[in-house]
């Protein structure tokens, strides 16, 4: 809700005189529901939803997966934030995934989703997500609904205009939200912003078969704030468009100082040219430190590598690569229609919505129809590249998406509504209220070359009176609209987890059939796997104790462990031997100061436990897996430092005779 205060003060500034913030609450909320709404969202028990909706969790650093049209929550995917429920970021295998050049960063602010596309259409392979705070991009595998890779973005100070993708997922993108000193002396007075602060936009190559990301190149830009971005499509395939604000280059009180100019910019980057410049050696390898974390599904482990350099392109050496398009009043969303011809700029403080024509942009470039320059870059003449302006759309336009019938839908934050307009003649044809203060919206397939239409979802910033009160913080809100007819119709409210920013939905059929059900135990290459109970063991290495444990309905092997001493670090490497769908086992141990782990069938995960007091410590399975789940438990005996209790383990047989340990010999009994 960080932008709401901005609007408040703008109103205070008198820019939108007499519009009180809460006066935007539309009237007749209940009347807005049509009679057949219930049947449109009703998915009968046992039936599936038509779409998966991947919804950013904002400040929870996760992604929520919802079924549409029911709005049912299907899964939370931990991405940048630790998730004790599954052990994400706590298990030894997943901890490296949250590593950065600043060490473990266990949280982020996840705003945007990009589903991979081929020829501009969803291909059902990967979900990309941005870390806005500590600049990162994550890739989630749609087969497992798990985070498979996270790459940190160096030379960036906040990654908001990300992770949008090119038409064939050639690149995913990152543009710095904050400009900062980039190279050379970084320790400068803040008020030297204009001389010393720079921006970058980064192009991260996505391997077309594995999906693996690598930073191909970064482009140095003027010291402005990049807000959002979209790739071209079709005829504009080679271009990427970034909205930017603070062309004033203010470094304090931006709500006033970055709103001084009448127009900011959309920065158009010819990425094909940039790619060619990079290949031709026009860039410079510069020192940079950033983490690249990859999860391996065979070893069931993540590794983190710190990369040391990155290719930086200075536009001074790369002519005709970047142009600036004037865009009224602090543009937020910049969105490209399905044909790739129209680029919509949503100026948060603008009273109209400009629509630019790609054909005219190319003409203006060819004819040098410039309106001066910005930081040495040509500024295209506004009128020359304008297709049209949507007049009186409402107040506070933020984001635009498209349907399959030539219509655009723009979210209006201040007037709390969605406005539908015709792309060709830029005429408003319909408007519908949102409850309240909509941020992003999402039409099914809206950012692709072939939108599905049918439904649209509003992701709202304020819910106020929409749900039962839950203390000072209310449920976060999404609202579903039927857009199949001429009139948009609200059909459902559904709360989301975290703060929803952007979301993208995909037809269920494109991914449900590929869903992984188990990991094959014979392919498990985890260094501490036990592929059967006969392979279980306990080994001491100095003060580290490694437990090779298995889980199968309904026991853990071993379930009696002795010979551990206070101060020992015990690593429980638990392999789930099940080869059935939907039979995870959990592992938790009393007083663990990290989390539990949830182990999927065929997988191995490790929980580290430091024994801090002598005594008997129970451990157990946390996932109700069978009628005898409650019996799925065991004991760890922790002895005082210097004790000579032998290291032993067993399941189903009692530990070796007391005489054994009394002698101090280290004997281990094999479980039967
Ligand atoms: S933003 S409410 Cu973080 Cu995508 Cu527009
Ligand atoms: Cu395994 Cu409960």
XYZ file of C-alpha atoms and ligand atoms in Angstrom:
679
model
C 0.000 0.000 0.000
C 3.020 2.221 -0.306
C 1.644 4.173 -3.206
C -1.537 5.165 -1.450
C 0.214 7.746 0.687
C 1.617 9.230 -2.463
C -1.854 9.746 -3.795
C -2.946 11.262 -0.543
C -0.271 13.884 -0.717
C -0.873 14.536 -4.363
C -4.428 15.215 -3.504
C -3.165 17.487 -0.759
C -1.142 19.240 -3.396
C -4.333 20.064 -5.130
C -3.419 18.196 -8.293
C -6.719 16.437 -8.011
C -8.604 19.086 -6.148
C -11.600 18.055 -4.100
C -11.063 14.316 -4.534
C -10.878 13.043 -0.991
C -9.116 9.726 -0.762
C -11.926 7.721 0.751
C -14.525 9.373 -1.373
C -13.415 6.957 -4.040
C -15.471 4.260 -2.367
C -18.062 3.445 -4.963
C -21.681 3.291 -3.959
C -23.894 0.275 -4.120
C -21.331 -2.442 -3.567
C -23.954 -5.111 -3.006
C -25.995 -4.114 -6.015
C -22.941 -4.650 -8.199
C -23.422 -8.421 -8.050
C -25.536 -9.989 -10.736
C -28.031 -12.753 -9.981
C -26.211 -15.583 -11.717
C -22.817 -14.819 -10.177
C -22.846 -17.853 -7.879
C -23.293 -20.360 -10.692
C -20.438 -18.774 -12.642
C -17.880 -19.330 -9.917
C -19.252 -22.564 -8.491
C -16.873 -25.450 -8.992
C -18.606 -28.503 -7.599
C -16.817 -30.671 -5.034
C -14.488 -33.045 -6.841
C -14.386 -30.875 -9.963
C -11.382 -28.880 -11.067
C -10.974 -25.207 -11.783
C -10.458 -23.982 -15.306
C -7.345 -21.871 -14.611
C -4.390 -21.862 -12.291
C -3.774 -18.326 -11.068
C -0.229 -17.531 -9.881
C -0.570 -14.590 -7.519
C 2.358 -12.677 -6.090
C 2.413 -12.523 -2.322
C 4.043 -9.084 -2.130
C 5.649 -8.642 1.240
C 5.372 -12.328 2.115
C 7.911 -13.189 -0.587
C 5.845 -16.116 -1.803
C 3.465 -17.026 -4.612
C -0.087 -18.201 -3.991
C -1.702 -20.533 -6.503
C -5.476 -20.205 -6.774
C -8.069 -21.984 -8.846
C -10.192 -19.774 -11.090
C -13.146 -19.249 -11.138
C -13.599 -20.653 -7.633
C -10.877 -18.547 -6.001
C -9.813 -21.597 -3.978
C -6.256 -21.486 -2.630
C -4.382 -24.537 -3.936
C -0.814 -23.940 -2.818
C 1.656 -21.461 -1.382
C 5.009 -21.657 -3.159
C 7.859 -20.345 -1.024
C 10.220 -18.322 -3.182
C 12.333 -15.617 -1.530
C 11.061 -16.112 2.000
C 11.672 -18.964 4.376
C 8.687 -21.211 4.924
C 8.853 -23.278 8.099
C 5.861 -25.303 6.963
C 7.983 -27.134 4.402
C 11.444 -26.294 5.687
C 12.177 -24.026 2.678
C 15.189 -21.932 3.619
C 15.709 -24.024 6.782
C 16.696 -27.435 5.464
C 20.354 -27.837 4.548
C 19.311 -28.461 0.943
C 17.236 -25.295 0.512
C 19.285 -22.825 2.563
C 21.664 -22.103 -0.359
C 18.660 -20.977 -2.435
C 18.318 -17.840 -0.307
C 22.008 -17.012 -0.368
C 23.078 -13.663 -1.822
C 26.282 -11.655 -2.022
C 25.185 -10.333 1.386
C 24.732 -13.790 2.874
C 21.379 -15.373 3.637
C 18.516 -12.990 2.823
C 15.461 -14.912 3.987
C 12.754 -12.496 2.854
C 11.822 -10.383 -0.106
C 9.043 -8.330 -1.573
C 7.674 -10.272 -4.530
C 5.599 -8.121 -6.872
C 5.409 -9.566 -10.331
C 4.797 -12.825 -12.093
C 5.743 -13.743 -15.643
C 4.689 -17.085 -17.100
C 7.007 -18.376 -19.803
C 5.804 -18.029 -23.370
C 6.705 -19.376 -26.795
C 5.593 -17.231 -29.741
C 3.915 -15.016 -27.198
C 1.683 -17.821 -25.893
C 1.889 -19.588 -22.539
C 3.974 -22.741 -22.814
C 3.335 -24.008 -19.279
C 6.984 -24.354 -18.273
C 8.125 -21.747 -15.794
C 6.951 -18.965 -13.554
C 9.336 -16.053 -13.073
C 9.084 -13.759 -10.063
C 10.975 -10.678 -8.923
C 12.540 -9.877 -5.589
C 11.968 -6.164 -5.308
C 14.051 -5.502 -2.220
C 17.316 -7.425 -2.608
C 17.357 -7.544 -6.408
C 16.689 -11.112 -7.492
C 14.740 -13.123 -10.028
C 13.380 -16.574 -9.285
C 12.278 -19.306 -11.628
C 9.628 -21.752 -10.475
C 9.123 -25.049 -12.255
C 5.463 -25.631 -13.127
C 5.990 -29.399 -13.011
C 6.839 -29.352 -9.315
C 5.458 -25.968 -8.215
C 8.818 -25.342 -6.606
C 11.463 -22.665 -6.865
C 14.183 -24.108 -9.062
C 16.557 -21.168 -9.405
C 17.254 -17.712 -7.992
C 19.704 -15.248 -9.508
C 20.790 -12.044 -7.818
C 21.033 -8.874 -9.926
C 24.202 -6.837 -9.329
C 24.462 -3.110 -10.095
C 20.834 -2.746 -9.123
C 19.174 -1.253 -6.064
C 15.661 -2.607 -6.053
C 14.179 -4.764 -8.757
C 10.652 -3.591 -9.454
C 10.317 -3.531 -13.266
C 10.856 -7.262 -13.389
C 10.714 -10.241 -14.264
C 8.902 -9.518 -17.507
C 9.912 -11.664 -20.447
C 10.436 -11.457 -24.189
C 8.064 -13.253 -26.524
C 9.935 -16.562 -26.617
C 11.310 -16.243 -23.098
C 14.690 -15.415 -24.609
C 15.250 -13.010 -21.735
C 13.755 -12.095 -18.424
C 14.313 -8.517 -17.403
C 15.388 -6.483 -14.407
C 15.455 -2.679 -14.234
C 16.633 -0.935 -11.109
C 13.959 0.864 -9.166
C 16.473 3.068 -7.373
C 19.439 4.588 -9.080
C 22.653 4.570 -7.051
C 26.352 4.929 -7.740
C 27.174 1.826 -9.777
C 30.892 1.566 -10.480
C 33.940 3.299 -9.040
C 33.515 5.309 -5.855
C 30.252 4.244 -4.222
C 30.688 6.299 -1.067
C 29.447 9.703 -2.210
C 27.195 12.375 -0.710
C 23.543 11.643 -1.474
C 23.062 15.160 -2.808
C 25.494 14.397 -5.620
C 22.688 12.305 -7.128
C 22.708 14.106 -10.458
C 26.434 13.557 -11.031
C 26.955 10.153 -9.485
C 23.769 8.081 -9.520
C 23.091 5.720 -12.411
C 20.554 3.119 -13.347
C 20.854 -0.211 -15.113
C 18.542 -2.554 -16.933
C 19.615 -6.191 -17.052
C 18.873 -8.852 -19.627
C 18.929 -12.323 -18.128
C 19.201 -15.092 -20.696
C 16.881 -18.048 -20.149
C 18.144 -21.343 -21.559
C 15.391 -22.598 -23.821
C 15.615 -26.218 -22.720
C 16.651 -26.124 -19.064
C 15.313 -22.695 -18.177
C 18.616 -21.847 -16.471
C 19.226 -18.130 -16.124
C 22.442 -16.191 -16.682
C 22.971 -12.458 -16.908
C 23.737 -11.795 -20.579
C 24.363 -8.072 -20.233
C 23.420 -4.946 -18.351
C 22.849 -1.531 -19.881
C 23.914 1.607 -18.060
C 21.134 4.224 -18.011
C 20.495 7.726 -16.686
C 19.906 7.948 -12.942
C 16.146 7.599 -12.930
C 13.672 5.165 -11.355
C 12.427 2.288 -13.460
C 8.942 1.226 -12.526
C 7.514 -1.403 -14.859
C 8.284 -2.931 -18.200
C 6.925 -5.067 -20.992
C 8.453 -6.669 -24.029
C 7.223 -6.023 -27.514
C 5.539 -8.772 -29.502
C 5.065 -9.552 -33.163
C 6.308 -6.499 -35.041
C 7.795 -5.000 -31.871
C 9.424 -8.283 -30.828
C 12.923 -6.775 -30.740
C 12.003 -4.049 -28.260
C 11.517 -3.699 -24.550
C 9.657 -0.821 -22.924
C 10.404 0.475 -19.435
C 8.346 3.101 -17.664
C 10.381 5.515 -15.601
C 9.705 8.267 -13.125
C 11.910 10.777 -11.383
C 13.336 12.139 -14.606
C 13.783 15.176 -12.318
C 16.547 13.136 -10.613
C 15.414 14.151 -7.186
C 16.964 12.507 -4.163
C 14.605 13.740 -1.478
C 10.859 14.187 -0.998
C 10.150 12.472 -4.289
C 6.388 12.724 -3.873
C 6.795 16.396 -4.683
C 10.170 16.640 -6.362
C 9.698 13.718 -8.739
C 6.287 14.996 -9.795
C 7.483 18.383 -10.964
C 7.652 17.699 -14.664
C 4.637 17.332 -16.818
C 6.008 14.239 -18.469
C 8.358 11.431 -17.582
C 9.334 8.717 -20.010
C 8.907 5.289 -21.392
C 12.361 4.073 -22.305
C 12.388 1.947 -25.456
C 15.326 -0.458 -25.726
C 16.126 -2.344 -28.901
C 17.317 -5.517 -27.188
C 18.198 -7.219 -30.459
C 20.675 -4.413 -31.082
C 21.914 -4.610 -27.521
C 22.422 -8.344 -27.960
C 24.403 -7.712 -31.158
C 26.521 -5.036 -29.439
C 27.248 -7.444 -26.610
C 28.289 -10.147 -29.091
C 30.441 -7.658 -31.002
C 32.423 -6.925 -27.867
C 31.040 -3.419 -27.290
C 30.514 -4.117 -23.610
C 32.973 -4.201 -20.759
C 33.339 -6.988 -18.226
C 33.139 -5.288 -14.864
C 33.603 -6.643 -11.387
C 30.354 -7.536 -9.676
C 29.353 -9.930 -6.962
C 26.110 -11.849 -7.176
C 24.726 -15.192 -6.162
C 23.350 -17.737 -8.570
C 21.421 -20.484 -6.817
C 20.238 -23.623 -8.549
C 18.217 -26.527 -7.214
C 19.082 -29.980 -8.497
C 16.198 -32.447 -8.511
C 18.457 -35.488 -8.586
C 20.570 -34.558 -5.581
C 17.544 -32.793 -4.062
C 19.908 -29.995 -3.110
C 20.502 -26.371 -3.959
C 23.930 -24.936 -4.635
C 24.890 -21.298 -4.477
C 27.682 -19.922 -6.633
C 29.005 -16.397 -6.249
C 29.639 -14.917 -9.700
C 32.329 -12.277 -10.000
C 31.717 -10.253 -13.132
C 29.079 -9.012 -15.486
C 29.012 -7.536 -18.979
C 28.081 -3.858 -18.915
C 27.036 -1.965 -22.056
C 27.527 1.770 -22.064
C 24.979 3.219 -24.518
C 27.635 5.777 -25.519
C 29.298 2.920 -27.388
C 26.011 1.516 -28.675
C 24.179 3.963 -30.947
C 20.476 3.663 -31.870
C 19.754 1.313 -29.004
C 17.738 3.498 -26.625
C 15.022 6.118 -27.174
C 12.868 7.986 -24.711
C 9.140 8.488 -25.254
C 7.507 11.272 -23.245
C 4.695 9.932 -21.075
C 2.469 12.100 -18.911
C 2.925 12.272 -15.171
C 4.854 9.534 -13.409
C 4.025 6.520 -15.547
C 3.510 3.263 -13.696
C 2.431 0.425 -15.986
C 3.637 0.234 -19.544
C 1.744 -2.464 -21.401
C 1.872 -3.833 -24.916
C -1.255 -5.058 -26.689
C -1.499 -8.583 -28.169
C -0.500 -7.426 -31.651
C 2.584 -5.577 -30.452
C 1.473 -2.381 -32.194
C 0.144 -0.433 -29.207
C 2.015 0.561 -26.085
C -0.080 1.928 -23.253
C 1.481 4.228 -20.665
C -0.380 4.657 -17.399
C 0.614 7.928 -15.753
C -0.433 7.715 -12.126
C -1.174 11.427 -12.002
C -2.385 11.831 -15.565
C -5.970 12.603 -16.483
C -5.726 10.582 -19.687
C -4.087 7.403 -20.959
C -1.685 7.773 -23.873
C -1.493 4.945 -26.396
C 1.622 4.882 -28.543
C 1.948 3.313 -31.953
C 4.954 1.121 -32.595
C 4.784 1.868 -36.328
C 4.925 5.577 -35.543
C 7.799 5.024 -33.124
C 9.814 3.405 -35.921
C 8.905 6.245 -38.288
C 9.895 8.881 -35.757
C 13.225 7.139 -35.240
C 13.816 6.886 -39.005
C 12.875 10.554 -39.567
C 14.600 11.733 -36.407
C 11.372 13.363 -35.235
C 12.903 14.271 -31.915
C 11.912 16.618 -29.161
C 15.361 17.317 -27.781
C 17.266 14.800 -25.720
C 17.450 13.396 -22.233
C 20.920 12.686 -20.875
C 22.171 12.461 -24.437
C 19.422 10.083 -25.606
C 16.963 11.165 -28.295
C 13.471 11.943 -27.018
C 10.823 11.080 -29.597
C 8.203 13.732 -30.221
C 5.086 12.864 -28.219
C 2.576 13.786 -30.907
C 4.556 11.930 -33.568
C 4.403 8.579 -31.795
C 0.939 8.901 -30.291
C -1.808 6.624 -31.552
C -4.392 8.333 -29.354
C -5.322 9.345 -25.843
C -8.075 7.730 -23.831
C -9.989 10.731 -22.550
C -11.527 10.900 -19.067
C -10.727 7.332 -18.153
C -10.926 7.957 -14.394
C -8.297 8.834 -11.811
C -4.960 7.217 -11.158
C -4.432 4.790 -14.061
C -1.954 2.059 -13.118
C -2.042 -1.037 -15.300
C -3.598 -2.200 -18.552
C -4.359 -5.669 -19.869
C -6.053 -6.893 -23.015
C -8.698 -9.360 -24.102
C -9.101 -11.310 -27.324
C -11.582 -8.844 -28.841
C -9.550 -5.668 -29.192
C -10.362 -4.186 -25.796
C -8.081 -2.901 -23.111
C -8.804 -2.810 -19.378
C -7.090 -0.244 -17.187
C -7.033 -0.230 -13.397
C -7.741 3.161 -11.802
C -6.347 3.377 -8.291
C -7.810 6.677 -7.158
C -11.289 6.302 -8.591
C -11.339 2.591 -7.653
C -12.553 1.177 -10.906
C -11.675 -0.712 -14.034
C -12.206 1.023 -17.338
C -12.715 -0.908 -20.542
C -11.802 0.841 -23.752
C -11.396 0.106 -27.410
C -7.777 -0.048 -28.520
C -8.483 1.190 -32.047
C -10.572 4.301 -31.334
C -9.457 4.749 -27.686
C -13.076 5.215 -26.587
C -14.225 4.116 -23.148
C -17.005 1.528 -23.479
C -17.595 0.364 -19.921
C -16.485 0.889 -16.344
C -16.965 -1.133 -13.199
C -16.155 -0.394 -9.552
C -13.563 -2.257 -7.505
C -13.610 -2.541 -3.711
C -11.245 -0.754 -3.149
C -8.295 1.012 -4.712
C -7.227 -1.492 -7.315
C -3.541 -1.953 -8.115
C -2.871 -4.520 -10.796
C -5.488 -6.303 -12.816
C -5.161 -9.507 -14.750
C -7.136 -10.695 -17.741
C -6.734 -14.400 -18.465
C -3.782 -14.482 -20.890
C -3.865 -10.668 -20.796
C -0.153 -10.014 -21.393
C 0.204 -12.691 -24.091
C -0.196 -12.535 -27.847
C -3.386 -14.649 -27.562
C -5.446 -13.605 -24.550
C -8.125 -16.066 -23.423
C -10.424 -13.348 -22.115
C -13.443 -14.670 -20.200
C -12.341 -13.564 -16.711
C -10.539 -10.598 -15.252
C -9.259 -10.237 -11.710
C -8.738 -7.056 -9.742
C -6.018 -7.078 -7.080
C -6.993 -4.422 -4.593
C -4.968 -2.505 -2.067
C -7.687 -1.917 0.499
C -10.548 -4.163 1.631
C -12.055 -2.182 4.516
C -15.586 -3.500 4.872
C -15.481 -6.415 2.424
C -14.703 -9.180 4.906
C -15.247 -10.017 8.550
C -12.903 -7.907 10.684
C -9.690 -9.627 11.752
C -8.081 -7.036 13.976
C -6.054 -4.135 12.631
C -5.139 -5.941 9.444
C -7.861 -7.076 7.103
C -7.840 -9.804 4.478
C -6.128 -8.978 1.205
C -8.463 -8.876 -1.683
C -8.972 -10.070 -5.199
C -12.181 -9.685 -7.165
C -13.219 -11.771 -10.131
C -15.130 -10.308 -13.079
C -16.881 -11.996 -15.961
C -15.767 -10.149 -19.104
C -17.324 -12.500 -21.659
C -20.108 -10.023 -22.493
C -20.164 -6.323 -23.345
C -20.509 -5.378 -19.693
C -17.990 -6.376 -17.055
C -19.687 -8.185 -14.168
C -18.272 -8.784 -10.742
C -18.843 -12.392 -9.708
C -16.585 -13.132 -6.731
C -14.493 -11.726 -3.884
C -11.678 -13.966 -2.747
C -9.015 -13.133 -0.177
C -5.389 -13.798 -0.993
C -2.383 -14.505 1.217
C 0.199 -11.734 1.467
C -0.316 -8.549 -0.500
C -1.269 -9.381 -4.065
C 0.475 -7.312 -6.675
C 0.471 -8.873 -10.068
C -0.774 -12.312 -11.080
C -0.993 -14.384 -14.204
C -3.405 -17.205 -14.890
C -2.962 -20.124 -17.264
C -5.473 -22.735 -18.459
C -5.212 -25.711 -16.115
C -4.880 -28.125 -19.034
C -1.558 -26.538 -19.978
C 0.146 -27.696 -16.795
C -1.951 -30.149 -14.779
C -0.984 -33.146 -16.893
C 2.728 -32.451 -16.348
C 2.549 -32.306 -12.587
C 5.238 -34.418 -10.922
C 3.719 -37.004 -8.562
C 6.817 -38.567 -6.988
C 10.582 -38.454 -7.228
C 11.967 -41.823 -8.306
C 13.882 -43.282 -5.420
C 16.339 -45.045 -7.754
C 17.272 -41.672 -9.249
C 17.892 -40.064 -5.865
C 21.534 -38.895 -5.940
C 21.536 -37.115 -2.581
C 24.920 -37.712 -0.901
C 23.170 -38.791 2.309
C 20.349 -40.859 0.815
C 19.287 -44.187 2.329
C 17.456 -45.992 -0.450
C 16.116 -48.613 1.899
C 16.046 -49.293 5.622
C 19.123 -51.498 5.216
C 21.107 -48.404 4.273
C 20.209 -46.414 7.344
C 23.074 -45.583 9.697
C 24.448 -43.035 12.110
C 27.987 -41.727 11.681
C 30.053 -39.416 13.796
C 32.583 -36.978 12.306
C 34.061 -34.957 15.134
C 31.121 -33.177 16.739
C 28.927 -33.770 13.711
C 26.573 -36.711 13.736
C 24.947 -37.742 10.464
C 21.742 -39.744 10.673
C 20.805 -41.514 7.435
C 17.125 -41.947 8.177
C 14.189 -43.302 6.208
C 10.477 -42.642 6.490
C 7.742 -44.982 5.309
C 4.248 -45.590 6.648
C 4.391 -45.679 9.627
C 7.858 -45.580 11.115
C 11.145 -43.749 11.009
C 14.352 -45.772 10.793
C 16.248 -45.544 13.061
C 13.843 -44.524 15.789
C 16.137 -44.968 18.812
C 19.455 -43.133 18.719
C 21.958 -42.949 21.568
C 25.486 -41.719 21.983
C 24.876 -38.091 21.030
C 26.431 -35.485 23.302
C 25.551 -31.952 24.259
C 27.147 -29.624 21.706
C 26.911 -32.151 18.865
C 25.457 -31.006 15.564
C 23.100 -33.679 14.387
C 22.085 -33.813 10.747
C 18.887 -35.773 10.166
C 19.019 -36.765 6.494
C 15.529 -38.118 6.004
C 14.639 -40.038 2.844
C 10.971 -40.618 2.153
C 10.838 -44.134 0.708
C 7.232 -43.811 -0.481
C 6.597 -44.015 -4.203
C 2.957 -42.959 -4.044
C 1.463 -39.600 -4.948
C 0.506 -37.333 -2.084
C 2.339 -39.196 0.686
C 4.855 -36.746 2.118
C 6.279 -37.417 5.558
C 7.302 -34.665 7.904
C 10.137 -34.638 10.399
C 10.206 -32.526 13.519
C 12.308 -32.732 16.661
C 11.605 -31.124 20.005
C 13.261 -27.742 20.615
C 14.579 -27.455 17.057
C 15.369 -23.810 16.573
C 14.775 -23.860 12.821
C 11.710 -25.628 11.446
C 10.293 -28.942 10.397
C 11.017 -30.509 7.037
C 8.428 -31.990 4.712
C 9.874 -34.714 2.538
C 8.171 -35.627 -0.726
C 8.038 -39.257 -1.928
C 11.496 -40.321 -3.094
C 13.190 -37.206 -1.776
C 15.865 -36.612 0.878
C 15.890 -33.513 3.090
C 18.113 -32.620 6.014
C 17.293 -30.909 9.284
C 20.190 -29.736 11.427
C 19.706 -30.025 15.176
C 22.072 -28.868 17.860
C 21.785 -30.805 21.082
C 21.924 -28.217 23.862
C 20.838 -30.115 26.975
C 21.159 -33.668 28.220
C 17.994 -35.715 28.119
C 15.692 -37.666 25.869
C 14.407 -35.748 22.863
C 11.440 -37.049 20.879
C 11.062 -36.665 17.132
C 8.086 -37.504 14.947
C 6.369 -37.291 11.584
C 4.259 -34.156 11.215
C 2.183 -35.046 8.150
C -0.831 -37.218 8.896
C 0.193 -40.068 6.634
C -1.685 -43.132 7.859
C -3.884 -44.470 10.605
C -0.700 -45.018 12.614
C 0.776 -41.614 11.856
C 0.706 -40.749 15.524
C 2.928 -43.775 16.172
C 5.509 -42.500 13.672
C 7.968 -41.266 16.288
C 11.332 -41.888 17.900
C 13.804 -40.834 20.590
C 17.213 -39.231 20.618
C 19.245 -39.668 23.774
C 21.501 -36.695 24.465
C 24.226 -37.315 27.035
C 26.383 -34.755 28.833
C 29.617 -33.591 27.238
C 32.405 -36.126 27.688
C 29.962 -38.994 28.161
C 31.113 -42.379 26.908
C 27.716 -43.636 25.806
C 28.341 -45.442 22.523
C 26.785 -44.247 19.304
C 24.006 -46.733 18.573
C 20.794 -46.765 16.606
C 17.946 -49.121 15.927
C 14.350 -49.584 14.963
C 12.224 -52.411 16.246
C 15.007 -53.976 18.296
C 16.186 -52.541 21.522
C 19.562 -50.937 21.567
C 22.565 -53.125 22.418
C 22.984 -54.222 25.967
C 23.891 -51.601 28.470
C 27.228 -53.331 28.972
C 28.210 -52.289 25.479
C 27.857 -48.627 26.117
C 29.208 -48.965 29.619
C 32.428 -50.217 28.048
C 32.435 -47.150 25.898
C 32.822 -49.125 22.693
C 31.254 -47.725 19.619
C 28.946 -50.383 18.329
C 26.031 -49.893 16.088
C 23.172 -52.261 15.637
C 21.668 -52.619 12.204
C 17.964 -52.149 12.152
C 16.130 -55.279 11.125
S 3.231 -2.393 -8.769
S 0.036 -1.544 -8.176
Cu 4.693 -3.232 -7.517
Cu 3.380 -3.846 -10.018
Cu 1.543 -1.600 -9.755
Cu 4.580 -40.125 8.263
Cu 2.881 -39.201 9.507
